[in-house]
XYZ file of N, CA and C in Angstrom:
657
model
N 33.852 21.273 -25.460
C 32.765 21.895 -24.674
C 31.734 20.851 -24.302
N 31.144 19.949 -25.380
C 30.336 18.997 -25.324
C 30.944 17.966 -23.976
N 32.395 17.732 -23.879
C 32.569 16.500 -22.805
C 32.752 17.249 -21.596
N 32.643 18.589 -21.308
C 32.738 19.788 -20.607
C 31.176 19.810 -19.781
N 30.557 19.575 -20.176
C 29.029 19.796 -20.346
C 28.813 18.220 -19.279
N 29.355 17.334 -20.442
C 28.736 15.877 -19.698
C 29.627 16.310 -18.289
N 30.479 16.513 -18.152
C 31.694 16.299 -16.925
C 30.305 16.458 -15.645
N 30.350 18.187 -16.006
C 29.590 19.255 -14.744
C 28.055 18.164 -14.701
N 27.484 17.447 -15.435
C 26.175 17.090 -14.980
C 26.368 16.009 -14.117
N 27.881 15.123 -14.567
C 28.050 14.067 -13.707
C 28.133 14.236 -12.468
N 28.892 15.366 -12.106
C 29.256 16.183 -11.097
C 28.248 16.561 -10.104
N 27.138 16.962 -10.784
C 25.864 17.792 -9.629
C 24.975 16.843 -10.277
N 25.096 15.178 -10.703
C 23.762 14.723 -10.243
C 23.938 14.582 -9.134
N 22.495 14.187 -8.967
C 21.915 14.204 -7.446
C 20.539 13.041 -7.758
N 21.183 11.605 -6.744
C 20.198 10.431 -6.460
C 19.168 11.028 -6.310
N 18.115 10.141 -7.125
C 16.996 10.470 -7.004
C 15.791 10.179 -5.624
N 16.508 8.862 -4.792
C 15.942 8.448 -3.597
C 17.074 8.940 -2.544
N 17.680 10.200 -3.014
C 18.764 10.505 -1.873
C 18.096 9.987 -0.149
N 16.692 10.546 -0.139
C 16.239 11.220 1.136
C 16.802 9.113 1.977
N 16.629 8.106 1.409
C 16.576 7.387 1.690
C 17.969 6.854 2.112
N 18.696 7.352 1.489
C 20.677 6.721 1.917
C 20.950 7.814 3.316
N 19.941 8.720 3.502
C 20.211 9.823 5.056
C 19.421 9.236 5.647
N 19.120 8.085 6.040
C 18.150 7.105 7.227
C 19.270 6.681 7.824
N 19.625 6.719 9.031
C 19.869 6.204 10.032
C 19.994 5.249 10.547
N 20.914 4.463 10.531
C 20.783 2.556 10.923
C 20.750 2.534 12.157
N 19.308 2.803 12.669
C 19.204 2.870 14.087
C 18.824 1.312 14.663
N 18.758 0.665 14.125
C 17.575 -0.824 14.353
C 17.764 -1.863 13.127
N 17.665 -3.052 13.107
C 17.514 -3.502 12.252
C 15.468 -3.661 11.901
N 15.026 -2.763 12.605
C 13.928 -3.310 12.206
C 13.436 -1.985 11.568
N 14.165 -0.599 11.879
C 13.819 0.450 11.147
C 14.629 0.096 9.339
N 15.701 -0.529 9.788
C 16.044 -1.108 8.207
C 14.702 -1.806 7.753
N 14.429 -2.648 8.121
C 13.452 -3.599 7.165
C 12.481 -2.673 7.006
N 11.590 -1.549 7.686
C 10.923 -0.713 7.202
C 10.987 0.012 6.324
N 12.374 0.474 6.113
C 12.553 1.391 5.205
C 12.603 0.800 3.832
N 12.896 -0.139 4.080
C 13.524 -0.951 2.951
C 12.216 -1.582 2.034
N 11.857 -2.250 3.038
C 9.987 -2.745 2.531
C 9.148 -2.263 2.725
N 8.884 -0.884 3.090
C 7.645 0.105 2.874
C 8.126 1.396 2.009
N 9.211 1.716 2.689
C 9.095 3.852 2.215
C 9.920 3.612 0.677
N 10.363 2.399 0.380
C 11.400 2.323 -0.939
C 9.924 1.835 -1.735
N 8.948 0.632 -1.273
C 8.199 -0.146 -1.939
C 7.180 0.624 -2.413
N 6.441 2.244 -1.518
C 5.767 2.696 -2.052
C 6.546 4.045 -2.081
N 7.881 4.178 -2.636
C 8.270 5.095 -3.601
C 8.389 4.858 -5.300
N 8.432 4.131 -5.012
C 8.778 2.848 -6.495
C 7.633 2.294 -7.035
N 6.063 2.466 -5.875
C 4.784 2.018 -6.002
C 4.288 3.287 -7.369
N 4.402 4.269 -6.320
C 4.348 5.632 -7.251
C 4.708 6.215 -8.312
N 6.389 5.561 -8.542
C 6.940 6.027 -9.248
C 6.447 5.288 -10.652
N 6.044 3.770 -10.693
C 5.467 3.053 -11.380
C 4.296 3.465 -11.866
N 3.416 4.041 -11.437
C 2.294 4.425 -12.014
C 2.579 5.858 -13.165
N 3.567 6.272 -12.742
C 3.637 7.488 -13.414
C 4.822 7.145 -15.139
N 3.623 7.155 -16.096
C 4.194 6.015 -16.974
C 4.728 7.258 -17.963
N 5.830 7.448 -18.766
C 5.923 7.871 -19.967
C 4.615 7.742 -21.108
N 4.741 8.668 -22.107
C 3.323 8.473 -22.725
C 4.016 7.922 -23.729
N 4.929 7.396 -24.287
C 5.420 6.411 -25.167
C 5.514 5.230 -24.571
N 5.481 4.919 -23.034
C 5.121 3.253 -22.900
C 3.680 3.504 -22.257
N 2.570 3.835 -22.665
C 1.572 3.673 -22.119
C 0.709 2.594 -22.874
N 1.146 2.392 -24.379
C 0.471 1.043 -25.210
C 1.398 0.196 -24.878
N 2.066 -0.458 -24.055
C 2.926 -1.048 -23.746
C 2.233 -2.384 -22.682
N 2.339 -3.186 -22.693
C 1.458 -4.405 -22.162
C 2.241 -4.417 -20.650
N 1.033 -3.720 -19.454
C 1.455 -3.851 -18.148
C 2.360 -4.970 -17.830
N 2.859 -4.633 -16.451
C 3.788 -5.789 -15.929
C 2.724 -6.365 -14.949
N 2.845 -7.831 -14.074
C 2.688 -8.322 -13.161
C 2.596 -7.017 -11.703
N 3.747 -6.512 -11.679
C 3.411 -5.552 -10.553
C 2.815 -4.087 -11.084
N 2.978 -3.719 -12.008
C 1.912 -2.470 -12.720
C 0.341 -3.244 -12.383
N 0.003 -3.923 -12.248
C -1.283 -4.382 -12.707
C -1.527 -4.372 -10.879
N -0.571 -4.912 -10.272
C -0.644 -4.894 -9.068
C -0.985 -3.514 -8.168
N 0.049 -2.940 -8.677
C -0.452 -1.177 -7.889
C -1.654 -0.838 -8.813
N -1.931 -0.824 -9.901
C -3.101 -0.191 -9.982
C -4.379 -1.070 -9.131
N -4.328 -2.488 -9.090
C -5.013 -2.838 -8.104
C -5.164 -2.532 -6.946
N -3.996 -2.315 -6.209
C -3.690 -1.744 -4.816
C -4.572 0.088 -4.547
N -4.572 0.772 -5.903
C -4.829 1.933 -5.650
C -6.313 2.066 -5.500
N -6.827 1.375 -5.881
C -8.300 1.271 -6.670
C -9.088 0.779 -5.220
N -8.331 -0.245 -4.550
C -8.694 -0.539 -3.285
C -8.486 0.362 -2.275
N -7.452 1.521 -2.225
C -7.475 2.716 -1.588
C -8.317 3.543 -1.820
N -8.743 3.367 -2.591
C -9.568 4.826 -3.280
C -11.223 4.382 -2.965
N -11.814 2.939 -2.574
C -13.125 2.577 -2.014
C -13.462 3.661 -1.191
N -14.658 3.869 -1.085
C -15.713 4.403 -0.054
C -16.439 3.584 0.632
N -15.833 3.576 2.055
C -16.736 2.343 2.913
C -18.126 2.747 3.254
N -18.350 3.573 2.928
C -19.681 4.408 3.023
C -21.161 3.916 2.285
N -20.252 3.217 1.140
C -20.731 2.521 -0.117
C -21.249 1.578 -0.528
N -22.696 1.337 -0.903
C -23.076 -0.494 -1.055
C -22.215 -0.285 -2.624
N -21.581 -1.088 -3.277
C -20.923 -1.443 -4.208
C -21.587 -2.379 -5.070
N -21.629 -2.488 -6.142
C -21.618 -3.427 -7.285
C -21.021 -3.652 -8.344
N -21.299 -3.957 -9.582
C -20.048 -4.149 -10.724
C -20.816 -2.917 -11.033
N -21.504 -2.127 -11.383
C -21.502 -1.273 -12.259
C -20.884 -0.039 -11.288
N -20.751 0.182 -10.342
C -20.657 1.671 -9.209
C -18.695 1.163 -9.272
N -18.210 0.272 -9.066
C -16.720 -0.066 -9.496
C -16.679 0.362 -10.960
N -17.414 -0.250 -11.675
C -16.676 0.339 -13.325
C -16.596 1.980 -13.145
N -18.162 2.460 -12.606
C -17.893 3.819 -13.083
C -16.788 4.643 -12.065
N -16.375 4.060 -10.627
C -15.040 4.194 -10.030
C -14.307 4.166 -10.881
N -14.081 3.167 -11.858
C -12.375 3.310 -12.437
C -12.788 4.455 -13.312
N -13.743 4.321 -14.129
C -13.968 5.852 -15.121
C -13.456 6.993 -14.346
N -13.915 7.391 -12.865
C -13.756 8.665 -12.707
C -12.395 8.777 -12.448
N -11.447 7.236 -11.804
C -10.186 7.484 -11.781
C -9.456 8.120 -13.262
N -9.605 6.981 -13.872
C -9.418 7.680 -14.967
C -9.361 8.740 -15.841
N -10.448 9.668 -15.798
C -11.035 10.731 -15.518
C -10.330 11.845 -14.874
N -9.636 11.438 -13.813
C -8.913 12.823 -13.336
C -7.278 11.664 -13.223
N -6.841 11.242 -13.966
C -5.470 10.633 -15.003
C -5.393 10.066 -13.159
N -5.694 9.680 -12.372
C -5.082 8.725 -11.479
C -4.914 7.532 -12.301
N -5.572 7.227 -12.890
C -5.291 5.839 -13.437
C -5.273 5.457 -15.300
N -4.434 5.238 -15.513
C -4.646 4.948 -17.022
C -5.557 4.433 -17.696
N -5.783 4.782 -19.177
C -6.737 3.629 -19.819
C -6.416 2.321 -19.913
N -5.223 2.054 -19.966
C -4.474 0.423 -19.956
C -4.396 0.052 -18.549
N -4.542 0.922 -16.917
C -4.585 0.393 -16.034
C -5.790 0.264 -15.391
N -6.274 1.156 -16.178
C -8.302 0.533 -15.360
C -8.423 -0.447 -16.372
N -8.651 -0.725 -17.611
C -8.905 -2.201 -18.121
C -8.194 -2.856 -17.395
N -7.307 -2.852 -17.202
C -6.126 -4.151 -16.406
C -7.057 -4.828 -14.781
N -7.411 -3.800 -13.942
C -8.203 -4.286 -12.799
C -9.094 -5.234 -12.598
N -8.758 -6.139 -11.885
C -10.122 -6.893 -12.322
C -11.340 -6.541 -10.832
N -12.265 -6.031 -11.667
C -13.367 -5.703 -10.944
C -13.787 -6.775 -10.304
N -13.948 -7.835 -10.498
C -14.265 -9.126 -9.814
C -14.083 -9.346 -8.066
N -12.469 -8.943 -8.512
C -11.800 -9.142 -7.481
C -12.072 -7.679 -6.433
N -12.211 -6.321 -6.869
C -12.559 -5.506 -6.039
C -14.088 -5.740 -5.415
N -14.771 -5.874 -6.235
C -16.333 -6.395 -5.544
C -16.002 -7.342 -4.465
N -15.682 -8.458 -5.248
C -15.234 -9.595 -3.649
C -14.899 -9.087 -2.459
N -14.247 -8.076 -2.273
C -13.792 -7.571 -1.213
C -14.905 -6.737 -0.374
N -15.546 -5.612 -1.230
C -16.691 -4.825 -0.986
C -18.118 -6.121 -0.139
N -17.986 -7.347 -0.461
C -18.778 -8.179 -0.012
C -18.335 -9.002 1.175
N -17.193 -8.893 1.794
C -16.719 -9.905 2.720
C -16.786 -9.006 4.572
N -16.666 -9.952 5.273
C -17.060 -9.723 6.477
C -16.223 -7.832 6.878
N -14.605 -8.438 6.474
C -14.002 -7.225 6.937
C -14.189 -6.091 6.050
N -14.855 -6.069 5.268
C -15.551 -4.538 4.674
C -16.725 -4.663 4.854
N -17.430 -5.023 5.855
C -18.647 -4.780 6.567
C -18.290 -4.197 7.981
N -17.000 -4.627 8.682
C -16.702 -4.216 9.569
C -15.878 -2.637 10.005
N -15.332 -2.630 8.495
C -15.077 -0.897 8.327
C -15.991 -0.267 8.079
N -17.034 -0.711 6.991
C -18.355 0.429 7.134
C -18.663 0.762 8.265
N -18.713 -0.223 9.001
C -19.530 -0.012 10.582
C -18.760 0.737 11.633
N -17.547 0.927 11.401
C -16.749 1.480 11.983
C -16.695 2.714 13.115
N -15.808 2.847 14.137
C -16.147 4.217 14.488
C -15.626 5.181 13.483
N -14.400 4.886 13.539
C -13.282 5.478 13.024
C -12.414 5.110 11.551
N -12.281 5.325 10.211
C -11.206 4.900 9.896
C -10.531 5.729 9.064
N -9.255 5.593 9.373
C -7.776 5.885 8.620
C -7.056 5.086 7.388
N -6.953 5.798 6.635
C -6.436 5.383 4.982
C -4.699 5.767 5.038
N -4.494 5.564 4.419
C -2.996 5.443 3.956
C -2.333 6.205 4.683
N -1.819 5.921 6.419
C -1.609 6.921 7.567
C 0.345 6.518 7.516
N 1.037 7.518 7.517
C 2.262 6.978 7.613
C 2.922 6.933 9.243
N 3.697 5.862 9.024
C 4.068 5.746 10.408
C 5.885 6.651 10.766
N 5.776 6.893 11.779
C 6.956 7.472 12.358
C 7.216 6.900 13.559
N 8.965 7.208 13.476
C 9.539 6.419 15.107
C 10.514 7.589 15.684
N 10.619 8.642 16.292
C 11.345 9.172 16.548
C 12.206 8.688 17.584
N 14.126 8.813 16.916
C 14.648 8.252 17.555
C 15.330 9.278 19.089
N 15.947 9.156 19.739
C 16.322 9.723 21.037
C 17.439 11.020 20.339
N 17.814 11.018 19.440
C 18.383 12.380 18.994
C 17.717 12.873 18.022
N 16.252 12.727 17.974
C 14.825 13.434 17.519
C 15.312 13.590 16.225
N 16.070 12.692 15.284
C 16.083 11.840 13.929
C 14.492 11.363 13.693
N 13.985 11.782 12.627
C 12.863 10.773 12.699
C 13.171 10.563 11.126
N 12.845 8.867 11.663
C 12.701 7.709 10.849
C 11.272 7.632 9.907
N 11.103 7.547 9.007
C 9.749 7.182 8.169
C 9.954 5.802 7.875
N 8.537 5.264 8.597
C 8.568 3.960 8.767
C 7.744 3.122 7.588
N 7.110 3.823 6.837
C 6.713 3.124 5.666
C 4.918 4.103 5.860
N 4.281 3.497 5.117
C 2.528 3.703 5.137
C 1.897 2.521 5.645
N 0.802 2.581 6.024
C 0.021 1.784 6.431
C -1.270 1.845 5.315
N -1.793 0.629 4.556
C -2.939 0.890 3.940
C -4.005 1.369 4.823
N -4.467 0.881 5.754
C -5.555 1.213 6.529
C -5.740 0.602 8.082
N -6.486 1.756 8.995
C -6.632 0.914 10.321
C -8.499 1.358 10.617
N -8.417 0.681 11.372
C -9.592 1.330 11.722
C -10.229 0.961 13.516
N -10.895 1.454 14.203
C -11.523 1.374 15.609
C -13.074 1.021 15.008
N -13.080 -0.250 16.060
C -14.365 -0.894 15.433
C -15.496 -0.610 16.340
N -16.711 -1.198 16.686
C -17.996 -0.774 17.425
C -17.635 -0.974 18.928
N -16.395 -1.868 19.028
C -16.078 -2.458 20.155
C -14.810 -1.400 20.640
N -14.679 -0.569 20.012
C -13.110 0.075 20.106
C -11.757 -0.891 19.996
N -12.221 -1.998 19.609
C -10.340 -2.672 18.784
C -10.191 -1.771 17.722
N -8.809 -1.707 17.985
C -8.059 -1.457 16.882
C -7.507 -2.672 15.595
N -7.958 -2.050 14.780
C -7.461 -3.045 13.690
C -7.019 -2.533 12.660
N -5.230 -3.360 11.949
C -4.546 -3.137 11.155
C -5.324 -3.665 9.853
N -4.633 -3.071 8.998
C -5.079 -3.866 7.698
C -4.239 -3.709 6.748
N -3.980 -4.556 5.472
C -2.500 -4.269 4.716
C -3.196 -5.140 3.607
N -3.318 -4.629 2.145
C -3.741 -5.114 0.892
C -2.595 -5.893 0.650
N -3.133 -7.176 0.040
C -2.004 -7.194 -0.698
C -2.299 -8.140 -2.048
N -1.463 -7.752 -3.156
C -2.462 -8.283 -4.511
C -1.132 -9.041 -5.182
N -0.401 -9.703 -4.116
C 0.787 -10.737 -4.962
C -0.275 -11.862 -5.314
N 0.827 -12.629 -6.508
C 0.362 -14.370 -6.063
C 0.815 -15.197 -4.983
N -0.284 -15.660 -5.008
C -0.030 -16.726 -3.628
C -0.034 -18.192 -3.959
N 1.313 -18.868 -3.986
C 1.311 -20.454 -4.791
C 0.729 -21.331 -4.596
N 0.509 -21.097 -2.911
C 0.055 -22.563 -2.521
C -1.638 -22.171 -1.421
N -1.335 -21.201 0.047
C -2.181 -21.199 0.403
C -1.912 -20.268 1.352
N -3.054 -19.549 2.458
C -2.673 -18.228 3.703
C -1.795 -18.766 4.121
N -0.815 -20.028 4.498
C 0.499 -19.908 5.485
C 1.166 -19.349 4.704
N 1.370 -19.755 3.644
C 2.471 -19.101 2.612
C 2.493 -17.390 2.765
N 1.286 -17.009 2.612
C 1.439 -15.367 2.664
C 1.743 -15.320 4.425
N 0.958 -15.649 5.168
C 1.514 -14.713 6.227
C 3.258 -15.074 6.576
N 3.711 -16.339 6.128
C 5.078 -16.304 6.693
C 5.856 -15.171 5.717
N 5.300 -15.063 4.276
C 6.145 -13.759 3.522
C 5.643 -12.041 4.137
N 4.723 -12.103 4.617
C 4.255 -10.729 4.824
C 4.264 -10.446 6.708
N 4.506 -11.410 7.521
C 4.350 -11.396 8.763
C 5.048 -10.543 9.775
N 6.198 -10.226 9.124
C 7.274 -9.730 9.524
C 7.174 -7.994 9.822
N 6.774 -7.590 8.123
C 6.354 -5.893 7.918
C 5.251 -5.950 8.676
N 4.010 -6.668 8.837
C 2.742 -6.122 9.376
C 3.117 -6.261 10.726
N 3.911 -7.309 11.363
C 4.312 -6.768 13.050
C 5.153 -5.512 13.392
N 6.193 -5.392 12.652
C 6.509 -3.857 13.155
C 5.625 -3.041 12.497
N 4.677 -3.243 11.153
C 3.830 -1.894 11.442
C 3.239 -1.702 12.587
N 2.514 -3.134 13.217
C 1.656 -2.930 14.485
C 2.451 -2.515 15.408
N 3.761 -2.032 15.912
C 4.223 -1.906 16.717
C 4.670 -0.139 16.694
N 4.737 0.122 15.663
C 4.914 1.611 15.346
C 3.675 2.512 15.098
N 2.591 1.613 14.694
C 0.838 2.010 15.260
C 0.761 2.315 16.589
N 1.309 1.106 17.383
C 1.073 1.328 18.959
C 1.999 2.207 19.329
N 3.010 2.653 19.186
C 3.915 3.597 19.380
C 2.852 5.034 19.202
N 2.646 5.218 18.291
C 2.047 6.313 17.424
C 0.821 6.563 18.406
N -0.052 5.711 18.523
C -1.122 5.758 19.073
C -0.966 5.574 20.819
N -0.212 4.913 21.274
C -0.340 5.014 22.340
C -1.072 3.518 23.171
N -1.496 3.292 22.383
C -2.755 1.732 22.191
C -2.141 0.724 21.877
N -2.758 -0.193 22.375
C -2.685 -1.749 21.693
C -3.433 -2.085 20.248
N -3.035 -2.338 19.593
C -3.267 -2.979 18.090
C -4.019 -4.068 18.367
N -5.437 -4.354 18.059
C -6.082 -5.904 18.591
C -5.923 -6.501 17.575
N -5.931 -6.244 16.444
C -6.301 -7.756 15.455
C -5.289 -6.973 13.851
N -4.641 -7.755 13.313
C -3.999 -7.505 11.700
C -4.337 -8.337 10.877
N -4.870 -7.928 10.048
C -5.386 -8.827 8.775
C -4.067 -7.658 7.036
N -4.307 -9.041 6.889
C -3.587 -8.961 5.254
C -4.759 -9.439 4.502
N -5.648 -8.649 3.534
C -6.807 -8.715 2.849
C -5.868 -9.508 1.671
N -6.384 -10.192 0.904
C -5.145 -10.631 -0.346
C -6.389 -10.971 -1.501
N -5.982 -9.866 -2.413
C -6.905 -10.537 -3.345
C -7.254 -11.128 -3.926
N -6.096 -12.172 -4.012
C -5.632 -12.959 -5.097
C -6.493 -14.223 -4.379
N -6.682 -14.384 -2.792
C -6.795 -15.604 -2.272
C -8.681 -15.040 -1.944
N -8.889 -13.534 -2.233
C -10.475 -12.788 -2.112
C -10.725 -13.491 -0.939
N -9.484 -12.984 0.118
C -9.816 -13.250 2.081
C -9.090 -12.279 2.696
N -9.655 -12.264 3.847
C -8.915 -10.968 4.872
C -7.700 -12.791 5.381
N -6.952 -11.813 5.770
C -5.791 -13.367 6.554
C -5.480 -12.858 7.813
N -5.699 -13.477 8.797
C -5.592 -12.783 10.258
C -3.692 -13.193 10.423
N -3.214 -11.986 11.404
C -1.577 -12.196 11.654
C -1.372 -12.543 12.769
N -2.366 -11.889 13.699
C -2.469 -12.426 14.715
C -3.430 -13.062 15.738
């Protein structure tokens, strides 16, 4: 009965990223989307959501990373910022379990302030408009639609450009060429599935990187 039992579960599992093997190889560039956005922040997510037997467990390099990444989603550009209005941010994350006790110590506040102080988060406060974690779509000609990944943020500035924006909290070995030739690739077809979406031209993409505490222009 017992190998009866295992048989039938083998039988009706069911992949857990099924939705992702029913994408469509319409493009090679809807591949690289799928592949480096809608997998990267399924797996972004899925990472945060920790068992409570590895939660004393000493973060990874990329755990430390998404909780960085989230913490920078979760700003209010609305906001003059300092170290104490960030600490009590991670408290309230914390607070309603977005974020762990081992992943708000892990953040380094340093590095979120830096950001709260630099030109391009003066230029979203000022903003007309801005959009947070907007996902992109490509519908193909037999009205398949493709999910093209998320976008961290865009925003329409005093001037009406449009501008991309994309966190990113890797290390960086040497210096900004290094990141934009690794990241150059995803932030042009995001800008291109923005302009799709929108209808508009995309004026300016920056990759904010915290690690280097600079916006990095793409184009």
């Amino acid at each position: 009965i017992k190998v009866s039992e295992e048989v039938n579960q083998l039988l009706n599992f069911e992949y857990k990223y099924k939705l992702l093997t029913q994408i469509e190889g319409k493009s090679s560039v809807s591949k690289i989307v799928a592949e480096n956005s809608e997998i990267k922040e399924t797996l972004r997510t899925e990472s945060l959501k920790k068992p409570s037997f590895l939660k004393e467990q000493k973060l990874s390099k990329s755990e430390i990373g998404s909780a960085m990444h989230l913490v920078l989603q979760k700003l209010d550009f609305k906001s003059d910022y300092s170290i104490v209005s960030i600490k009590k941010l991670l408290e309230e994350l914390q607070s309603k379990e977005i974020l762990t006790e081992e992943e708000k110590n892990a953040v380094d506040i340093n590095k979120i302030f830096a950001f709260t102080k630099t030109e391009l988060f003066s230029r979203i406060k000022n903003a007309k408009s801005v959009y947070k974690e907007q996902p992109l779509y490509e519908t193909s000609l037999d009205e398949n639609v493709l999910v093209q990944g998320i976008i961290d943020l865009y925003f329409v500035d005093k001037n009406d450009k449009i501008v991309l924006v994309d966190y990113k909290t890797d290390y960086v070995k040497h210096n900004r060429r290094e990141l934009v030739k690794k990241h150059r690739p995803q932030l042009m077809i995001y800008k291109e599935a923005l302009e799709k979406s929108l209808n508009q031209k995309v004026d300016e993409v920056y990759i904010y990187s915290t690690y280097l505490g600079e916006a990095v222009s793409i184009i």
